[in-house]
Coordinates of C-alpha atoms and ligand atoms in Angstrom, one line a residue:
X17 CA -119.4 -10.1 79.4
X18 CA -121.0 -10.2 82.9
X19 CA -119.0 -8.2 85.8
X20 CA -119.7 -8.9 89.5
X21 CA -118.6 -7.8 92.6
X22 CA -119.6 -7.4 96.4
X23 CA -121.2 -3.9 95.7
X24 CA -122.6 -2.0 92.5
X25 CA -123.2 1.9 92.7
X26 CA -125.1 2.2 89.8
X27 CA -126.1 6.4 90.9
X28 CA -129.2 5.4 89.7
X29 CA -130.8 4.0 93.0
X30 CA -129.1 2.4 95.9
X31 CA -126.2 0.5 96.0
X32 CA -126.5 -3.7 94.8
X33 CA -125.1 -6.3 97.1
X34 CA -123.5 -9.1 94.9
X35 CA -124.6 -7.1 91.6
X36 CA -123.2 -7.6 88.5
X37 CA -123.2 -5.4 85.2
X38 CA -123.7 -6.9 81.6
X39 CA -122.0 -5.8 79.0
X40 CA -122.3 -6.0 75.2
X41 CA -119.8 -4.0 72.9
X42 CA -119.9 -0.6 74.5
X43 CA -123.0 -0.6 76.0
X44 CA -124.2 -1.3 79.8
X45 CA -127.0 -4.0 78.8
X46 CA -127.7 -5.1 82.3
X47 CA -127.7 -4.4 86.1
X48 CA -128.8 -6.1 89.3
X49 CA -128.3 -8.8 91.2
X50 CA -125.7 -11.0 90.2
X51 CA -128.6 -14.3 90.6
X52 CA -130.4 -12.5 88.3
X53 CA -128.3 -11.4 85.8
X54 CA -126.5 -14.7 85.0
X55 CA -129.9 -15.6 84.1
X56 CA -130.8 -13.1 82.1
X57 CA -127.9 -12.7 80.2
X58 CA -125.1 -15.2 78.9
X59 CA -121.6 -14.3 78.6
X60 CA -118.5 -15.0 80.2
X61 CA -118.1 -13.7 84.0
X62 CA -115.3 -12.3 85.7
X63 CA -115.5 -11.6 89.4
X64 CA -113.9 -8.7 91.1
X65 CA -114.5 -10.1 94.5
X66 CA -114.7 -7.7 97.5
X67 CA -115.3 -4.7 95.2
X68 CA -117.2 -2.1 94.6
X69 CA -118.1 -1.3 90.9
X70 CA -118.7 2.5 90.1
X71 CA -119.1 4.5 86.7
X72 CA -116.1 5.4 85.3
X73 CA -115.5 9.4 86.9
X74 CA -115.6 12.0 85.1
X75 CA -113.3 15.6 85.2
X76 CA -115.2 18.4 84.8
X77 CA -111.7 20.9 84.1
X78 CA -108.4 20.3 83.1
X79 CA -105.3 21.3 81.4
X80 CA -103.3 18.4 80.5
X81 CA -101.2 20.5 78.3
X82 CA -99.6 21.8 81.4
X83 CA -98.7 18.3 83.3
X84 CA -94.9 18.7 83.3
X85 CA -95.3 21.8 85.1
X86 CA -96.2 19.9 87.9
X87 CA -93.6 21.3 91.3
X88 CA -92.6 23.8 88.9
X89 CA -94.4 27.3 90.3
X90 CA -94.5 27.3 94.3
X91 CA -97.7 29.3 95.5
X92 CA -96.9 32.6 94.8
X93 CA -97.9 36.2 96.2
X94 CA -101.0 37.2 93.8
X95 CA -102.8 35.1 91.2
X96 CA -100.6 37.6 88.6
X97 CA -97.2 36.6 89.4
X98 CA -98.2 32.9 89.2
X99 CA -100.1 34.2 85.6
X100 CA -96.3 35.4 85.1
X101 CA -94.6 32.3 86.2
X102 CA -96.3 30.0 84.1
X103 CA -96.1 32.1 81.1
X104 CA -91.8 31.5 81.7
X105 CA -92.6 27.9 82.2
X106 CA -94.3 27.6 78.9
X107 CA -91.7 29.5 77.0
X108 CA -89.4 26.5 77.5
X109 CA -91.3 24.0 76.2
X110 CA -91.6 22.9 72.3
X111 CA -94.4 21.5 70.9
X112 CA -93.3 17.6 71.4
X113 CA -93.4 18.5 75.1
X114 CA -96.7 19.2 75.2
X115 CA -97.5 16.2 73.4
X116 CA -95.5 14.6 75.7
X117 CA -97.2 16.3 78.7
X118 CA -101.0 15.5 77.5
X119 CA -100.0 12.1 77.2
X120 CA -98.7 11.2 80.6
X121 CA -101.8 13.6 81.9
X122 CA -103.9 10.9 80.5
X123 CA -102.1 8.1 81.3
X124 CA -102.2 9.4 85.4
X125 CA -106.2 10.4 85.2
X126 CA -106.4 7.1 83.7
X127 CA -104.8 4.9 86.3
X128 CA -106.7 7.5 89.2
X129 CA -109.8 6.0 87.3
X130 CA -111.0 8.8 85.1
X131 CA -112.5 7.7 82.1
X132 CA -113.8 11.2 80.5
X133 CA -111.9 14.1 80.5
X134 CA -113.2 18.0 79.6
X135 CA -109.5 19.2 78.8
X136 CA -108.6 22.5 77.4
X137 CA -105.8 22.6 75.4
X138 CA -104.3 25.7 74.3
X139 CA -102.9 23.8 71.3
X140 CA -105.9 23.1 69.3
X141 CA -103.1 21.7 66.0
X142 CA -101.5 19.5 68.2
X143 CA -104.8 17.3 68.9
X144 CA -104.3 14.8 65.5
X145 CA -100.8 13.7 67.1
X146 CA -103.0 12.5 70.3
X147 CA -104.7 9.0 70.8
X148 CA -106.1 10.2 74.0
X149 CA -106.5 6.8 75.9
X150 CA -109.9 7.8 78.0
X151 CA -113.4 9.4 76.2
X152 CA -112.3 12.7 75.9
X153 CA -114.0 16.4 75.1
X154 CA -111.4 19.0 74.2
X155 CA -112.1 22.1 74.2
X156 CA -109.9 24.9 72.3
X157 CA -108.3 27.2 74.7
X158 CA -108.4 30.7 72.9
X159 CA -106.7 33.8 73.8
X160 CA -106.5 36.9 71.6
X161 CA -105.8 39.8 74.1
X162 CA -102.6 40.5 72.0
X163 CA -104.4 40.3 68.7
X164 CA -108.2 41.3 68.8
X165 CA -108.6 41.9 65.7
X166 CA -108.0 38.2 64.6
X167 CA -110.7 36.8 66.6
X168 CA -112.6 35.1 63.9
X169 CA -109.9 33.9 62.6
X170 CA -108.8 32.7 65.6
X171 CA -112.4 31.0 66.2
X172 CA -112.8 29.3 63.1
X173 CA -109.0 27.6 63.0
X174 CA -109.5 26.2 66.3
X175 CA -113.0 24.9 65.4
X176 CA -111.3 23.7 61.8
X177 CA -108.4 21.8 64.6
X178 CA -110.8 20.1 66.5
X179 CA -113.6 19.0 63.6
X180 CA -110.8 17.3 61.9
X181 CA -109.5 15.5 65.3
X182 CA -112.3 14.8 67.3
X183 CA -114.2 11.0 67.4
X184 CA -117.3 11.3 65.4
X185 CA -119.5 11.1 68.8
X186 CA -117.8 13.0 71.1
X187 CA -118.5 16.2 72.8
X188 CA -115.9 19.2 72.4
X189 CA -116.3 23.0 72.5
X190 CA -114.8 26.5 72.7
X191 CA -113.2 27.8 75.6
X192 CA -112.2 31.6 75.3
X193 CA -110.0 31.3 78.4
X194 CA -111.4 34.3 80.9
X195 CA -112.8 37.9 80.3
X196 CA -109.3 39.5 81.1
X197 CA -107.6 37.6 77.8
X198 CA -110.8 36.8 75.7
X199 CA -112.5 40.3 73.9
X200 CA -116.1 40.2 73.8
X201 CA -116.1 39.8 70.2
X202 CA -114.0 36.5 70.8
X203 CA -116.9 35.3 73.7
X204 CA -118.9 36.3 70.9
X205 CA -118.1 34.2 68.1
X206 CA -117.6 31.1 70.2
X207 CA -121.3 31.4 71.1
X208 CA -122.3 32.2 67.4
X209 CA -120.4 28.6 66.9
X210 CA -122.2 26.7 69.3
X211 CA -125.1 27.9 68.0
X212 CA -124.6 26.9 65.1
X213 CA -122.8 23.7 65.7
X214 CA -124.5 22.7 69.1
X215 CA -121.3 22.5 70.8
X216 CA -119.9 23.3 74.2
X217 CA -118.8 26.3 75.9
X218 CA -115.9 26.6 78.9
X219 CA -114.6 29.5 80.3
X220 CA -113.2 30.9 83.2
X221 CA -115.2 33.2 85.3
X222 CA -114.4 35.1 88.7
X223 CA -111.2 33.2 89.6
X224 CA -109.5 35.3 91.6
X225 CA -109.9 38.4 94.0
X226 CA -106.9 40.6 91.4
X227 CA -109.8 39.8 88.6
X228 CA -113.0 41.0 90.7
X229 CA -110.3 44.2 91.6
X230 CA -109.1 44.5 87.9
X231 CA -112.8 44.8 86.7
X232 CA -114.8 46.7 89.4
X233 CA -112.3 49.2 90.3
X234 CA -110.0 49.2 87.9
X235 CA -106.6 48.4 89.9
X236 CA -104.7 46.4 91.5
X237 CA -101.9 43.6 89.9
X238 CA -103.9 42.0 87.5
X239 CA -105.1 45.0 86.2
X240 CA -101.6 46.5 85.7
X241 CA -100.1 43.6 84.0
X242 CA -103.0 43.1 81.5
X243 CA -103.0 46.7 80.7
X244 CA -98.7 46.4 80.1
X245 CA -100.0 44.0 77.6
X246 CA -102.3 46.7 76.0
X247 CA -105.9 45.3 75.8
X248 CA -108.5 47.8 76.4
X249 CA -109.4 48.5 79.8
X250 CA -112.9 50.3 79.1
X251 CA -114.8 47.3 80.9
X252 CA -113.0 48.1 83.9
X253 CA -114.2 50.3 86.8
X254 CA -118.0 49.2 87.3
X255 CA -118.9 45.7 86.7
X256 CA -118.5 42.5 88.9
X257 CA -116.7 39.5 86.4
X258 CA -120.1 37.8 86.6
X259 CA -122.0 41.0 85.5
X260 CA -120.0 41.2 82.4
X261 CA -119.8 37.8 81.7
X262 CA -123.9 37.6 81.9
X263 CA -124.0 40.9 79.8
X264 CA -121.7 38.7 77.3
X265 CA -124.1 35.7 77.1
X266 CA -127.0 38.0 77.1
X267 CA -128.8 36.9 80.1
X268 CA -128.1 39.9 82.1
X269 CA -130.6 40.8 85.4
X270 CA -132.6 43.6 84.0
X271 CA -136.2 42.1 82.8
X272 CA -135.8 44.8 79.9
X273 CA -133.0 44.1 78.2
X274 CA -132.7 42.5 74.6
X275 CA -131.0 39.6 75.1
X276 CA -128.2 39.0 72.8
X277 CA -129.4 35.6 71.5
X278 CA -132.8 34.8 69.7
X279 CA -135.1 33.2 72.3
X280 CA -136.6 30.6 70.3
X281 CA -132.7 28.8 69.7
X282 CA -131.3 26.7 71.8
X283 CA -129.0 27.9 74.5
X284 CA -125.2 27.6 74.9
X285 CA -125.0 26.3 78.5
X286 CA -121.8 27.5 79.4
X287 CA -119.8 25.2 82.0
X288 CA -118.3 28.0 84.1
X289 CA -114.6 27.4 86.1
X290 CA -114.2 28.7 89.7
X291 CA -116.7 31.6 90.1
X292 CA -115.3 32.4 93.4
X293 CA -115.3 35.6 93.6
X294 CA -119.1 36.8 93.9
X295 CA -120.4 40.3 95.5
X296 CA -124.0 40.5 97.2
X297 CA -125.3 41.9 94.4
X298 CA -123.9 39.2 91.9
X299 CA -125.5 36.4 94.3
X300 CA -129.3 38.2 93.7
X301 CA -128.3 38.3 89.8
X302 CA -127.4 34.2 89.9
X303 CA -130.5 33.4 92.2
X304 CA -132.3 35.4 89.3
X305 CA -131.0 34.2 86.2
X306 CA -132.6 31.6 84.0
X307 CA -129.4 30.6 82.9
X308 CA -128.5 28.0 85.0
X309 CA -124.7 27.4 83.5
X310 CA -122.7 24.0 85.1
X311 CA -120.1 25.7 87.5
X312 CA -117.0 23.5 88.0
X313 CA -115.0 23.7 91.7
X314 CA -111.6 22.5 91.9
X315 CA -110.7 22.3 95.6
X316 CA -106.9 21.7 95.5
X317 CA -106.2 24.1 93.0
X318 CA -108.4 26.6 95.2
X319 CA -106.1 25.8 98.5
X320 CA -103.3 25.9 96.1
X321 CA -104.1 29.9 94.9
X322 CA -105.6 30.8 98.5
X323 CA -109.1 31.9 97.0
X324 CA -111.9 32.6 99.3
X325 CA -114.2 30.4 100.0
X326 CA -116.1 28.8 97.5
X327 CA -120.0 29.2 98.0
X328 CA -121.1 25.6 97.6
X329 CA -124.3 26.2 99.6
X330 CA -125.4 28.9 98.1
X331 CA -124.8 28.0 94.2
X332 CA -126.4 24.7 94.9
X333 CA -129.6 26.1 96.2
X334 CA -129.9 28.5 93.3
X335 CA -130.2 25.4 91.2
X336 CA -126.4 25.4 89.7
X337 CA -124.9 22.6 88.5
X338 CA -121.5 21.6 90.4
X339 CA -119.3 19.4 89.2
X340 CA -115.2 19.1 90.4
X341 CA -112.1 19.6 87.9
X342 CA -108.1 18.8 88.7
X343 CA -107.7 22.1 87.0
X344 CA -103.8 21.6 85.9
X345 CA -100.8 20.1 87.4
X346 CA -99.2 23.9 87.4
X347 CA -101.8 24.6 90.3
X348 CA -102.5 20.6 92.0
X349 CA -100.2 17.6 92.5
X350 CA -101.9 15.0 90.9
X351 CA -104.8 14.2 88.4
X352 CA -107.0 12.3 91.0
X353 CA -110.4 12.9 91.5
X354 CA -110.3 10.8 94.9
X355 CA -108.1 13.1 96.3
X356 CA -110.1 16.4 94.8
X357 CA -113.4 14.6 96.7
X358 CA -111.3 13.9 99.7
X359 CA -110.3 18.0 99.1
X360 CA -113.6 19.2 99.1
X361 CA -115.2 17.0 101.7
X362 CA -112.4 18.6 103.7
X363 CA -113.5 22.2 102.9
X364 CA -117.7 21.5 103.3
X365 CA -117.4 18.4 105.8
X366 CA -121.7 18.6 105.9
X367 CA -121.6 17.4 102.1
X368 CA -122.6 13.6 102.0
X369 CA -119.8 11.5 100.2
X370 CA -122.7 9.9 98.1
X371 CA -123.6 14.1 97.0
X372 CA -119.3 14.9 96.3
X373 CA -119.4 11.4 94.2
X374 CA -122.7 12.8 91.9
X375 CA -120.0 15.8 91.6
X376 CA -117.7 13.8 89.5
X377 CA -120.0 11.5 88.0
X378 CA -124.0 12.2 87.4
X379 CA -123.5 16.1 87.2
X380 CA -120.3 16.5 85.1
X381 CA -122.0 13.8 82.6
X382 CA -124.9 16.5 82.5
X383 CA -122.4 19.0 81.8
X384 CA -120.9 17.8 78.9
X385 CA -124.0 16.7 77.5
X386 CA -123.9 13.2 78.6
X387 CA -126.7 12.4 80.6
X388 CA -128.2 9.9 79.0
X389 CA -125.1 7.9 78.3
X390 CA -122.5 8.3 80.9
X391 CA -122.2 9.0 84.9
X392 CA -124.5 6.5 85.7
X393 CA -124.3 2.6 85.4
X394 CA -127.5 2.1 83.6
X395 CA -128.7 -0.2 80.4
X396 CA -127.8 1.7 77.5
X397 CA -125.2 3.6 78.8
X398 CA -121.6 3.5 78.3
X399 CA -119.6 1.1 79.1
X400 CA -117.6 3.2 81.3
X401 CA -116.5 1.1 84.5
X402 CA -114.2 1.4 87.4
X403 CA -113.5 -0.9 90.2
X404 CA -112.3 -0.1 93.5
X405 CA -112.1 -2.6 97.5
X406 CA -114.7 -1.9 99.5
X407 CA -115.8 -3.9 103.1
X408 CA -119.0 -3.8 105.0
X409 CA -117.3 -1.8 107.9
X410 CA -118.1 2.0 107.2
X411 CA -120.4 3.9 104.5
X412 CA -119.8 2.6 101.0
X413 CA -119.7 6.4 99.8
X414 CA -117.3 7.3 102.5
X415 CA -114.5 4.4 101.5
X416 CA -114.7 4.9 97.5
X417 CA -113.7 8.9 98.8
X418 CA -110.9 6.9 100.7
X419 CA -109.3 5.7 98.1
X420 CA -105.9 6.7 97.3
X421 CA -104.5 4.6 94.7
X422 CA -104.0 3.5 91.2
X423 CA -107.6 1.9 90.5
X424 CA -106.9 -2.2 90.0
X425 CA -109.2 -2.7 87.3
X426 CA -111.2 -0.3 84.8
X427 CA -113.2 -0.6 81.4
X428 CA -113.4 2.5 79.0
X429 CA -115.5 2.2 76.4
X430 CA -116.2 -1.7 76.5
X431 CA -112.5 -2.7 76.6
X432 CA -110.9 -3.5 80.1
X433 CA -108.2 -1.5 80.8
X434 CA -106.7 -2.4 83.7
X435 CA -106.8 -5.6 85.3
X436 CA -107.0 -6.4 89.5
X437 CA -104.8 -9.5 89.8
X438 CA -107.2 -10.9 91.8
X439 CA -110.3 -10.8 90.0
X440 CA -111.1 -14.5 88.9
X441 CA -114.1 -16.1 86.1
X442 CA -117.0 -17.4 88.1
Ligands
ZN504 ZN1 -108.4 26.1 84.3

């Protein structure tokens, strides 16, 4: 099959005029000039007209187990009573909700154009009920804070969950969900695991200024309620989230220190949610640190909580990866990553639209392990495709950020999966 339209942004050079894409299977084959490639390659043709054809985009962090909470929790005072507020939401529903609620979370980040999706669910069991209708990498949300002593256990059912469940070539991972509800020896065995199995690794990291206050001094409402619950608050009083979380992972900043995993094995690159709350002294240990982990921003869901800012410039010139996330629909509105670019470009106008489009396409494909197959249209890559109207008037970058609704045609996968009513054979 041979796809044209006015404009191809392949993120793999500049943009075609009257390009085309070829596509065998599941797999880009071609790219160029549309001239060209209905020479090079036979096929039937289907022309999106005044178009531009982008890789399918990719969210870097999401919950779509929470997507009926959406409306439900108004901003609240502190990051704890919202902590508290969705815990009562999620007391009323039953496990065919939340089956319910991934599936219309997919089917929104679907029409929105998303066509891989790094979701966390906190039901690892309930994944064999889900045809997820976009590539997707789950990851097993894990908490133990009221039951440390089962961490393995935990661990190795959610890994048993997601073996059983996942597509034979997809990415997935752990996610032990933050250092105030995962112990260490939880963070611990979800790195032995990835080891072991080359999988990924999610957690989230420095959320909230109630965290940074919970840890280094030991106070404040975060620190009360998880100590009502009764984990052990020996961490606490010293140490910035990042410190502990790069003692965890056993890259911490002093030269000397053993690390906690063998040098010659692979890494765990860890893809890190929010870190937005960073001292001085935590922004010398990242500049330092040879462990360049992805770090995923999610701007609406940062307005939504009131963070501080989030240091874009900074992380980026240390080398980090960045990559954008809807987070879940108990902290956004919607599951569009147009409208979490538009968010950020907002925040740091100085970004180039071309840069905050790499943020939910080239980088999060390099996050989840994907860089040589999705991100990017490119022969041999996925045939992950989305299509959205474009003109000659402004930047091409600046009117796919525009872009506000459902997406008129996609392909996920090979298979077209929504269709422009105007798009005719040529
Ligand atoms: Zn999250």
């Amino acid at each position: 099959m041979i796809v044209r339209a006015r404009t191809v942004v392949t993120m793999d050079g500049p943009p075609i005029e009257n390009g085309a894409v070829a596509v065998s299977g599941n797999r880009i084959v071609d790219v160029g000039r549309f001239d060209d490639i209905k020479t090079r390659n036979a096929g039937k043709a289907i022309d999106l007209g005044e178009q531009v054809l982008l890789p399918g985009l990719i969210n870097a962090h999401c919950h779509l187990d929470y997507t009926w909470l959406r409306g439900k929790i108004p901003p609240q005072k502190s990051f704890t009573e919202w902590i508290r507020a969705i815990n009562a939401e999620k007391a009323t529903l039953a496990p065919k909700d939340y089956i319910a609620s991934i599936n219309e979370g997919f089917a929104e980040a679907k029409r929105f154009g998303t066509t891989t999706i790094a979701n966390l669910t906190a039901f690892p069991e309930l994944i064999p009920q889900i045809q997820p209708p976009v590539r997707t990498c789950w990851f097993a949300e894990l908490i133990d804070i009221r039951a440390p002593e089962r961490a393995n256990e935990l661990v190795d059912s959610a890994i048993e969950s997601l073996a059983r469940a996942r597509p034979p070539d997809a990415q997935w991972g752990l996610a032990p969900h933050a250092l105030f509800t995962a112990s260490k020896d939880l963070f611990r065995r979800c790195e032995e695991i990835a080891q072991r199995e080359h999988i990924l690794l999610t957690t989230h990291l420095a959320e909230s200024r109630e965290e940074m206050e919970m840890f280094r001094v030991a106070s404040g409402p975060l620190y009360e309620f998880i100590n009502s619950i009764g984990r052990p608050m020996d961490d606490c009083g010293s140490k910035t989230p990042l410190e502990l979380f790069l003692d965890l992972i056993g890259s911490g900043g002093s030269p000397n220190r053993p690390r906690a995993i063998e040098v010659n094995r692979p890494y765990p690159s860890w893809i890190v949610a929010h870190l937005n709350e960073l001292t001085e002294s935590d922004f010398e240990l990242l500049e330092r640190s040879n462990s360049k982990f992805h770090v995923v921003h999610c701007p609406r869901s940062h307005n939504y909580f009131g963070h501080g800012p989030f240091a874009f410039d900074r992380l980026r010139s240390f080398g980090f990866n960045i990559c954008l996330g809807t987070d879940s629909l108990a902290s956004n509105e919607s599951l569009s990553l147009f409208a979490e670019m538009r968010a950020f470009q907002k925040e740091f106008p100085n970004v180039s639209a071309d840069e905050i489009f790499q943020m939910v396409t080239v980088n999060p494909a390099r996050a989840l392990r994907y860089e040589n197959a999705l991100g990017q249209i490119r022969p041999g890559f996925g045939a992950d495709l989305i299509a959205v109207p474009c003109s000659t008037s402004t930047d091409i970058f600046e009117q796919i950020l525009d872009f506000d609704v459902p997406v008129s045609w996609s392909m996920g996968n090979g298979n077209v999966i929504a269709s422009a009513p105007g798009s005719a054979g040529c």
